[in-house]
mmCIF file of C-alpha atoms in Angstrom:
data_model
loop_
_atom_site.group_PDB
_atom_site.id
_atom_site.type_symbol
_atom_site.label_atom_id
_atom_site.label_comp_id
_atom_site.label_asym_id
_atom_site.label_seq_id
_atom_site.Cartn_x
_atom_site.Cartn_y
_atom_site.Cartn_z
ATOM 1 C CA MET Y 1 -107.351 -156.520 50.413
ATOM 2 C CA ILE Y 2 -107.926 -157.530 54.012
ATOM 3 C CA ASN Y 3 -108.601 -155.937 57.087
ATOM 4 C CA ILE Y 4 -106.578 -157.892 59.518
ATOM 5 C CA ARG Y 5 -108.804 -156.578 62.505
ATOM 6 C CA THR Y 6 -112.123 -157.254 60.851
ATOM 7 C CA GLY Y 7 -111.273 -159.661 58.558
ATOM 8 C CA GLU Y 8 -113.108 -157.715 55.644
ATOM 9 C CA VAL Y 9 -112.336 -159.169 52.309
ATOM 10 C CA LYS Y 10 -111.927 -155.374 50.078
ATOM 11 C CA THR Y 11 -112.033 -157.308 46.510
ATOM 12 C CA ASN Y 12 -114.462 -159.093 44.633
ATOM 13 C CA GLN Y 13 -113.499 -162.777 45.931
ATOM 14 C CA LYS Y 14 -115.699 -164.363 43.072
ATOM 15 C CA ASN Y 15 -114.326 -162.252 40.314
ATOM 16 C CA PHE Y 16 -110.874 -162.819 41.679
ATOM 17 C CA TYR Y 17 -110.767 -166.608 41.764
ATOM 18 C CA ASP Y 18 -113.157 -167.531 38.667
ATOM 19 C CA ASP Y 19 -110.394 -164.933 36.981
ATOM 20 C CA TYR Y 20 -107.480 -166.620 38.269
ATOM 21 C CA LYS Y 21 -108.996 -170.006 37.309
ATOM 22 C CA ARG Y 22 -109.703 -169.165 33.894
ATOM 23 C CA THR Y 23 -105.947 -167.572 33.739
ATOM 24 C CA TYR Y 24 -103.761 -170.237 35.183
ATOM 25 C CA GLY Y 25 -106.605 -173.387 35.201
ATOM 26 C CA PHE Y 26 -106.369 -173.887 38.742
ATOM 27 C CA GLU Y 27 -108.108 -172.482 41.501
ATOM 28 C CA PRO Y 28 -105.870 -170.502 43.852
ATOM 29 C CA LEU Y 29 -105.231 -171.146 47.723
ATOM 30 C CA LYS Y 30 -108.316 -169.671 50.118
ATOM 31 C CA ILE Y 31 -107.809 -166.681 51.512
ATOM 32 C CA GLN Y 32 -108.312 -166.312 55.360
ATOM 33 C CA THR Y 33 -110.698 -163.770 56.546
ATOM 34 C CA GLU Y 34 -111.037 -164.361 60.416
ATOM 35 C CA TYR Y 35 -108.005 -164.051 62.344
ATOM 36 C CA THR Y 36 -107.679 -164.585 66.697
ATOM 37 C CA LYS Y 37 -106.556 -161.979 68.859
ATOM 38 C CA GLU Y 38 -103.272 -163.939 69.212
ATOM 39 C CA GLU Y 39 -103.205 -164.048 65.239
ATOM 40 C CA ILE Y 40 -103.524 -160.273 64.979
ATOM 41 C CA ALA Y 41 -101.112 -159.273 67.993
ATOM 42 C CA SER Y 42 -98.362 -161.360 65.926
ATOM 43 C CA MET Y 43 -99.008 -159.950 62.759
ATOM 44 C CA GLU Y 44 -98.547 -156.200 64.324
ATOM 45 C CA GLU Y 45 -95.432 -157.471 66.284
ATOM 46 C CA LEU Y 46 -93.858 -158.710 62.943
ATOM 47 C CA GLU Y 47 -95.003 -155.686 60.841
ATOM 48 C CA ARG Y 48 -93.605 -153.398 63.889
ATOM 49 C CA LYS Y 49 -90.244 -155.350 63.793
ATOM 50 C CA ARG Y 50 -89.646 -154.842 60.288
ATOM 51 C CA GLU Y 51 -90.394 -151.247 60.413
ATOM 52 C CA GLU Y 52 -87.379 -150.520 63.222
ATOM 53 C CA LYS Y 53 -85.198 -152.861 61.078
ATOM 54 C CA ARG Y 54 -86.176 -150.649 57.901
ATOM 55 C CA ILE Y 55 -85.113 -147.370 59.909
ATOM 56 C CA GLU Y 56 -81.930 -149.179 61.139
ATOM 57 C CA LYS Y 57 -80.992 -149.790 57.765
ATOM 58 C CA GLU Y 58 -81.809 -146.317 56.451
ATOM 59 C CA SER Y 59 -79.701 -144.984 59.307
ATOM 60 C CA ARG Y 60 -76.454 -147.249 58.498
ATOM 61 C CA MET Y 61 -76.961 -145.719 54.555
ATOM 62 C CA VAL Y 62 -74.521 -143.174 53.105
ATOM 63 C CA ILE Y 63 -75.982 -140.144 52.054
ATOM 64 C CA PHE Y 64 -74.127 -138.901 48.468
ATOM 65 C CA LYS Y 65 -74.053 -135.397 47.765
ATOM 66 C CA TYR Y 66 -72.270 -133.790 44.713
ATOM 67 C CA ARG Y 67 -69.312 -132.031 44.830
ATOM 68 C CA CYS Y 68 -68.801 -129.804 40.898
ATOM 69 C CA THR Y 69 -65.167 -130.722 39.676
ATOM 70 C CA VAL Y 70 -64.776 -126.889 37.896
ATOM 71 C CA CYS Y 71 -66.103 -124.457 40.705
ATOM 72 C CA GLY Y 72 -66.140 -126.850 43.699
ATOM 73 C CA SER Y 73 -69.514 -126.032 44.771
ATOM 74 C CA ILE Y 74 -71.399 -128.517 47.026
ATOM 75 C CA THR Y 75 -74.832 -129.553 45.661
ATOM 76 C CA GLU Y 76 -77.708 -131.796 47.218
ATOM 77 C CA ASP Y 77 -78.424 -133.023 43.556
ATOM 78 C CA GLU Y 78 -77.508 -132.445 40.141
ATOM 79 C CA ASP Y 79 -80.256 -129.417 39.416
ATOM 80 C CA GLY Y 80 -77.628 -127.012 42.254
ATOM 81 C CA LEU Y 81 -79.455 -126.535 44.829
ATOM 82 C CA ILE Y 82 -77.064 -125.618 47.573
ATOM 83 C CA ILE Y 83 -76.300 -127.176 50.890
ATOM 84 C CA ASP Y 84 -74.164 -127.637 53.805
ATOM 85 C CA PRO Y 85 -71.349 -129.717 53.257
ATOM 86 C CA GLU Y 86 -71.096 -130.963 56.567
ATOM 87 C CA GLU Y 87 -74.190 -132.718 56.355
ATOM 88 C CA THR Y 88 -72.706 -135.402 54.450
ATOM 89 C CA ALA Y 89 -69.657 -137.843 54.761
ATOM 90 C CA GLU Y 90 -69.162 -138.491 50.957
ATOM 91 C CA PHE Y 91 -69.243 -136.681 47.648
ATOM 92 C CA LYS Y 92 -70.063 -137.741 43.822
ATOM 93 C CA GLU Y 93 -67.897 -135.772 41.767
ATOM 94 C CA ILE Y 94 -69.770 -134.309 38.924
ATOM 95 C CA LYS Y 95 -69.807 -130.685 36.997
ATOM 96 C CA CYS Y 96 -72.940 -128.519 38.277
ATOM 97 C CA GLU Y 97 -75.465 -127.217 36.271
ATOM 98 C CA LYS Y 98 -73.797 -123.857 36.058
ATOM 99 C CA CYS Y 99 -70.638 -125.120 34.832
ATOM 100 C CA GLN Y 100 -71.905 -127.377 32.341
ATOM 101 C CA LYS Y 101 -73.922 -124.271 30.823
ATOM 102 C CA GLU Y 102 -70.684 -122.316 30.985
ATOM 103 C CA GLU Y 103 -68.507 -125.046 29.054
ATOM 104 C CA GLN Y 104 -71.372 -125.509 26.350
ATOM 105 C CA ILE Y 105 -71.039 -121.648 25.879
ATOM 106 C CA GLN Y 106 -67.679 -122.001 25.616
ATOM 107 C CA LYS Y 107 -67.751 -124.724 22.930
ATOM 108 C CA ARG Y 108 -70.202 -122.303 21.193
ATOM 109 C CA PHE Y 109 -68.479 -119.524 20.965
ATOM 110 C CA TYR Y 110 -64.777 -121.760 19.861
ATOM 111 C CA ASP Y 111 -66.802 -123.314 17.494
ATOM 112 C CA PHE Y 112 -67.972 -119.756 15.858
ATOM 113 C CA ILE Y 113 -64.778 -117.892 16.297
ATOM 114 C CA LYS Y 114 -62.633 -120.498 14.457
ATOM 115 C CA ASP Y 115 -64.230 -119.146 11.590
ATOM 116 C CA VAL Y 116 -63.818 -115.594 11.654
ATOM 117 C CA PRO Y 117 -60.570 -113.908 10.547
ATOM 118 C CA ILE Y 118 -58.133 -112.604 13.105
ATOM 119 C CA ILE Y 119 -58.447 -109.114 12.076
ATOM 120 C CA PHE Y 120 -62.139 -109.109 12.978
ATOM 121 C CA ARG Y 121 -61.976 -110.781 16.558
ATOM 122 C CA ASP Y 122 -61.396 -107.750 18.565
ATOM 123 C CA ASN Y 123 -65.055 -106.210 18.946
ATOM 124 C CA LEU Y 124 -68.021 -108.673 18.210
ATOM 125 C CA ASN Y 125 -70.442 -107.041 20.604
ATOM 126 C CA PHE Y 126 -73.723 -106.449 18.762
ATOM 127 C CA ASN Y 127 -75.003 -102.677 19.019
ATOM 128 C CA GLN Y 128 -76.781 -101.827 16.061
ATOM 129 C CA ASN Y 129 -79.881 -101.723 14.888
ATOM 130 C CA LYS Y 130 -82.013 -104.863 15.759
ATOM 131 C CA LYS Y 131 -83.605 -105.314 12.936
ATOM 132 C CA LEU Y 132 -80.632 -106.740 10.891
ATOM 133 C CA LEU Y 133 -80.884 -109.964 13.434
ATOM 134 C CA THR Y 134 -84.325 -109.954 13.083
ATOM 135 C CA GLU Y 135 -84.966 -109.320 9.282
ATOM 136 C CA ARG Y 136 -84.652 -111.958 6.613
ATOM 137 C CA ASN Y 137 -82.814 -109.663 3.647
ATOM 138 C CA SER Y 138 -80.707 -106.655 5.097
ATOM 139 C CA ILE Y 139 -78.288 -104.387 3.523
ATOM 140 C CA LEU Y 140 -75.679 -102.559 5.518
ATOM 141 C CA TYR Y 141 -73.727 -99.711 4.085
ATOM 142 C CA GLY Y 142 -71.682 -96.805 4.574
ATOM 143 C CA ALA Y 143 -68.235 -95.275 3.640
ATOM 144 C CA TYR Y 144 -64.795 -97.592 3.681
ATOM 145 C CA GLY Y 145 -63.657 -98.504 6.749
ATOM 146 C CA VAL Y 146 -66.360 -98.057 9.440
ATOM 147 C CA GLY Y 147 -66.989 -101.400 10.551
ATOM 148 C CA LYS Y 148 -69.389 -102.829 8.112
ATOM 149 C CA THR Y 149 -67.701 -106.445 8.392
ATOM 150 C CA THR Y 150 -67.135 -106.549 11.593
ATOM 151 C CA THR Y 151 -70.651 -105.389 12.528
ATOM 152 C CA ALA Y 152 -71.354 -108.551 9.909
ATOM 153 C CA TYR Y 153 -69.376 -110.587 11.984
ATOM 154 C CA SER Y 154 -71.048 -109.512 15.243
ATOM 155 C CA ILE Y 155 -74.602 -110.468 13.646
ATOM 156 C CA ALA Y 156 -73.188 -113.757 13.484
ATOM 157 C CA LYS Y 157 -72.098 -114.161 16.629
ATOM 158 C CA GLU Y 158 -75.162 -113.159 17.940
ATOM 159 C CA LEU Y 159 -77.679 -115.472 15.996
ATOM 160 C CA TRP Y 160 -75.017 -117.974 16.402
ATOM 161 C CA MET Y 161 -74.495 -117.885 20.023
ATOM 162 C CA ASP Y 162 -78.761 -117.954 20.545
ATOM 163 C CA GLN Y 163 -78.867 -120.576 18.785
ATOM 164 C CA LYS Y 164 -80.610 -119.211 15.492
ATOM 165 C CA ILE Y 165 -77.784 -120.092 12.681
ATOM 166 C CA LYS Y 166 -75.996 -123.081 12.413
ATOM 167 C CA SER Y 167 -74.037 -122.095 9.847
ATOM 168 C CA PHE Y 168 -73.104 -119.399 8.170
ATOM 169 C CA LYS Y 169 -70.174 -117.483 5.628
ATOM 170 C CA VAL Y 170 -69.105 -114.309 5.073
ATOM 171 C CA VAL Y 171 -67.870 -113.776 1.548
ATOM 172 C CA ARG Y 172 -67.045 -111.045 -0.748
ATOM 173 C CA GLU Y 173 -68.701 -110.845 -4.533
ATOM 174 C CA ILE Y 174 -65.805 -110.885 -6.227
ATOM 175 C CA GLN Y 175 -65.194 -114.652 -4.820
ATOM 176 C CA ILE Y 176 -68.366 -115.930 -5.267
ATOM 177 C CA LEU Y 177 -68.386 -114.472 -8.920
ATOM 178 C CA ASN Y 178 -64.697 -116.701 -8.975
ATOM 179 C CA ASP Y 179 -66.139 -119.788 -7.791
ATOM 180 C CA LEU Y 180 -68.920 -119.512 -10.501
ATOM 181 C CA ARG Y 181 -66.763 -118.975 -13.400
ATOM 182 C CA SER Y 182 -64.773 -122.231 -12.275
ATOM 183 C CA ASP Y 183 -68.033 -124.140 -11.743
ATOM 184 C CA ILE Y 184 -67.103 -124.623 -8.112
ATOM 185 C CA SER Y 185 -70.878 -125.284 -6.857
ATOM 186 C CA ASP Y 186 -72.798 -122.490 -5.182
ATOM 187 C CA TYR Y 187 -74.760 -124.830 -2.682
ATOM 188 C CA GLU Y 188 -72.843 -123.382 0.161
ATOM 189 C CA TYR Y 189 -73.784 -119.959 -0.604
ATOM 190 C CA LYS Y 190 -77.642 -120.955 -1.180
ATOM 191 C CA ASN Y 191 -78.280 -123.098 1.628
ATOM 192 C CA ALA Y 192 -76.151 -121.432 4.574
ATOM 193 C CA ASP Y 193 -78.625 -120.212 7.242
ATOM 194 C CA LEU Y 194 -76.844 -116.762 6.962
ATOM 195 C CA LEU Y 195 -74.700 -115.686 4.076
ATOM 196 C CA VAL Y 196 -73.427 -112.365 3.890
ATOM 197 C CA ILE Y 197 -72.420 -110.883 0.744
ATOM 198 C CA ASP Y 198 -69.410 -108.011 1.480
ATOM 199 C CA GLU Y 199 -68.299 -105.292 -1.193
ATOM 200 C CA PHE Y 200 -71.562 -106.390 -3.209
ATOM 201 C CA GLY Y 201 -71.565 -104.450 -6.040
ATOM 202 C CA LYS Y 202 -68.068 -103.029 -6.172
ATOM 203 C CA VAL Y 203 -67.057 -105.275 -9.374
ATOM 204 C CA ASN Y 204 -68.290 -104.265 -12.947
ATOM 205 C CA ASN Y 205 -70.297 -107.390 -13.715
ATOM 206 C CA THR Y 206 -71.741 -108.336 -17.267
ATOM 207 C CA ASP Y 207 -75.515 -109.166 -17.378
ATOM 208 C CA PHE Y 208 -74.264 -113.295 -17.213
ATOM 209 C CA THR Y 209 -72.577 -112.809 -13.599
ATOM 210 C CA LYS Y 210 -75.341 -110.350 -12.368
ATOM 211 C CA ALA Y 211 -77.980 -112.929 -12.976
ATOM 212 C CA GLN Y 212 -75.628 -115.657 -11.505
ATOM 213 C CA VAL Y 213 -75.261 -113.689 -8.069
ATOM 214 C CA PHE Y 214 -79.285 -112.643 -8.478
ATOM 215 C CA ASN Y 215 -80.099 -116.267 -8.724
ATOM 216 C CA ILE Y 216 -78.192 -117.465 -5.379
ATOM 217 C CA ILE Y 217 -80.172 -114.027 -3.939
ATOM 218 C CA ASP Y 218 -83.492 -115.045 -5.166
ATOM 219 C CA TYR Y 219 -83.091 -118.704 -3.940
ATOM 220 C CA ARG Y 220 -82.210 -117.847 -0.787
ATOM 221 C CA ASN Y 221 -85.319 -115.290 -0.163
ATOM 222 C CA ASP Y 222 -87.582 -118.123 -1.648
ATOM 223 C CA TRP Y 223 -85.993 -120.547 1.163
ATOM 224 C CA ASP Y 224 -86.156 -117.917 3.914
ATOM 225 C CA LYS Y 225 -82.347 -117.505 4.159
ATOM 226 C CA LYS Y 226 -81.193 -114.941 5.862
ATOM 227 C CA THR Y 227 -79.072 -112.980 3.207
ATOM 228 C CA ILE Y 228 -76.939 -109.414 4.051
ATOM 229 C CA LEU Y 229 -75.195 -107.299 1.388
ATOM 230 C CA ILE Y 230 -72.605 -104.902 2.514
ATOM 231 C CA CYS Y 231 -71.725 -101.968 -0.070
ATOM 232 C CA ASN Y 232 -69.625 -99.054 0.124
ATOM 233 C CA ALA Y 233 -71.625 -96.657 -0.196
ATOM 234 C CA SER Y 234 -71.631 -92.623 1.479
ATOM 235 C CA THR Y 235 -75.606 -91.971 0.540
ATOM 236 C CA THR Y 236 -78.729 -93.580 -0.851
ATOM 237 C CA GLU Y 237 -78.198 -92.086 -4.455
ATOM 238 C CA GLU Y 238 -74.855 -94.085 -4.439
ATOM 239 C CA LEU Y 239 -75.864 -97.149 -3.036
ATOM 240 C CA SER Y 240 -79.418 -97.141 -5.559
ATOM 241 C CA LYS Y 241 -76.732 -96.907 -8.397
ATOM 242 C CA ILE Y 242 -74.764 -100.158 -6.669
ATOM 243 C CA ILE Y 243 -78.412 -102.407 -6.338
ATOM 244 C CA PRO Y 244 -80.300 -103.620 -8.799
ATOM 245 C CA VAL Y 245 -83.958 -102.924 -8.761
ATOM 246 C CA ALA Y 246 -85.019 -106.278 -8.544
ATOM 247 C CA ILE Y 247 -82.470 -106.904 -5.056
ATOM 248 C CA GLN Y 248 -83.724 -103.533 -3.660
ATOM 249 C CA ASP Y 249 -87.401 -104.874 -3.775
ATOM 250 C CA ARG Y 250 -86.016 -107.623 -1.732
ATOM 251 C CA PHE Y 251 -84.148 -106.029 0.767
ATOM 252 C CA LYS Y 252 -86.102 -102.778 1.338
ATOM 253 C CA LYS Y 253 -87.351 -103.310 4.947
ATOM 254 C CA CYS Y 254 -84.037 -103.385 6.295
ATOM 255 C CA VAL Y 255 -81.436 -100.546 4.706
ATOM 256 C CA ILE Y 256 -79.164 -99.570 7.318
ATOM 257 C CA LYS Y 257 -76.334 -97.402 7.125
ATOM 258 C CA LEU Y 258 -73.362 -97.295 9.254
ATOM 259 C CA GLU Y 259 -71.278 -93.971 10.398
ATOM 260 C CA GLY Y 260 -68.208 -93.062 12.337
ATOM 261 C CA LYS Y 261 -64.415 -92.495 11.932
ATOM 262 C CA THR Y 262 -62.570 -94.904 9.598
ATOM 263 C CA LYS Y 263 -60.812 -97.831 11.699
ATOM 264 C CA ARG Y 264 -58.236 -98.434 9.137
#
């Protein structure tokens, strides 16, 4: 670089010429390092005129702001900074960040609710022990009709909306057994991010069917998949008769009793 007032060259000219010749095979034009006062004044005037033209051009440019197509809010940019709409003459139509997030939440909720039976959709607000959300294996028990299955769906909703699971299945134990007897693959039962087995222990299983269900639970435990067992039992004594000892050991960290009036 050259200082036009002093003519000082701030780069190593010799290295520059040598590198240029090696690269292109010929020498570059010599750089003028000395200027007269008239030349310096002419260059400064030229630079001043260029700056004036640049400022004039910018003053004629239309400044675009953004208007949300959903809520109508005016923003300076797509990050959602609110500005005075009078500051600009033209708008670009977009969806603001807030509306985009709300749309994503609504879509995620729709993707969840379509797999929930209508009778369980009324109250899906989770208000139970937080361990039901965090523990890998849980048992939820209580009398008939106190809302155990609805609670299971509320757990699924909470995990789904927090993007902690991408798949879930709530199924009665008898349905699993019927599928296994019909040679239907157990892949979905083994690999769903959340599996809720409803009315667990209600069926008088043979040793073979018990082993089949235990195999699914054992597989899920080994692969760190969340599993919830729902049992119809009013006391821990009744529960211990329903749950095999081997399964009790895997689920002992989170055994929650649901109490209340029947909702049926």
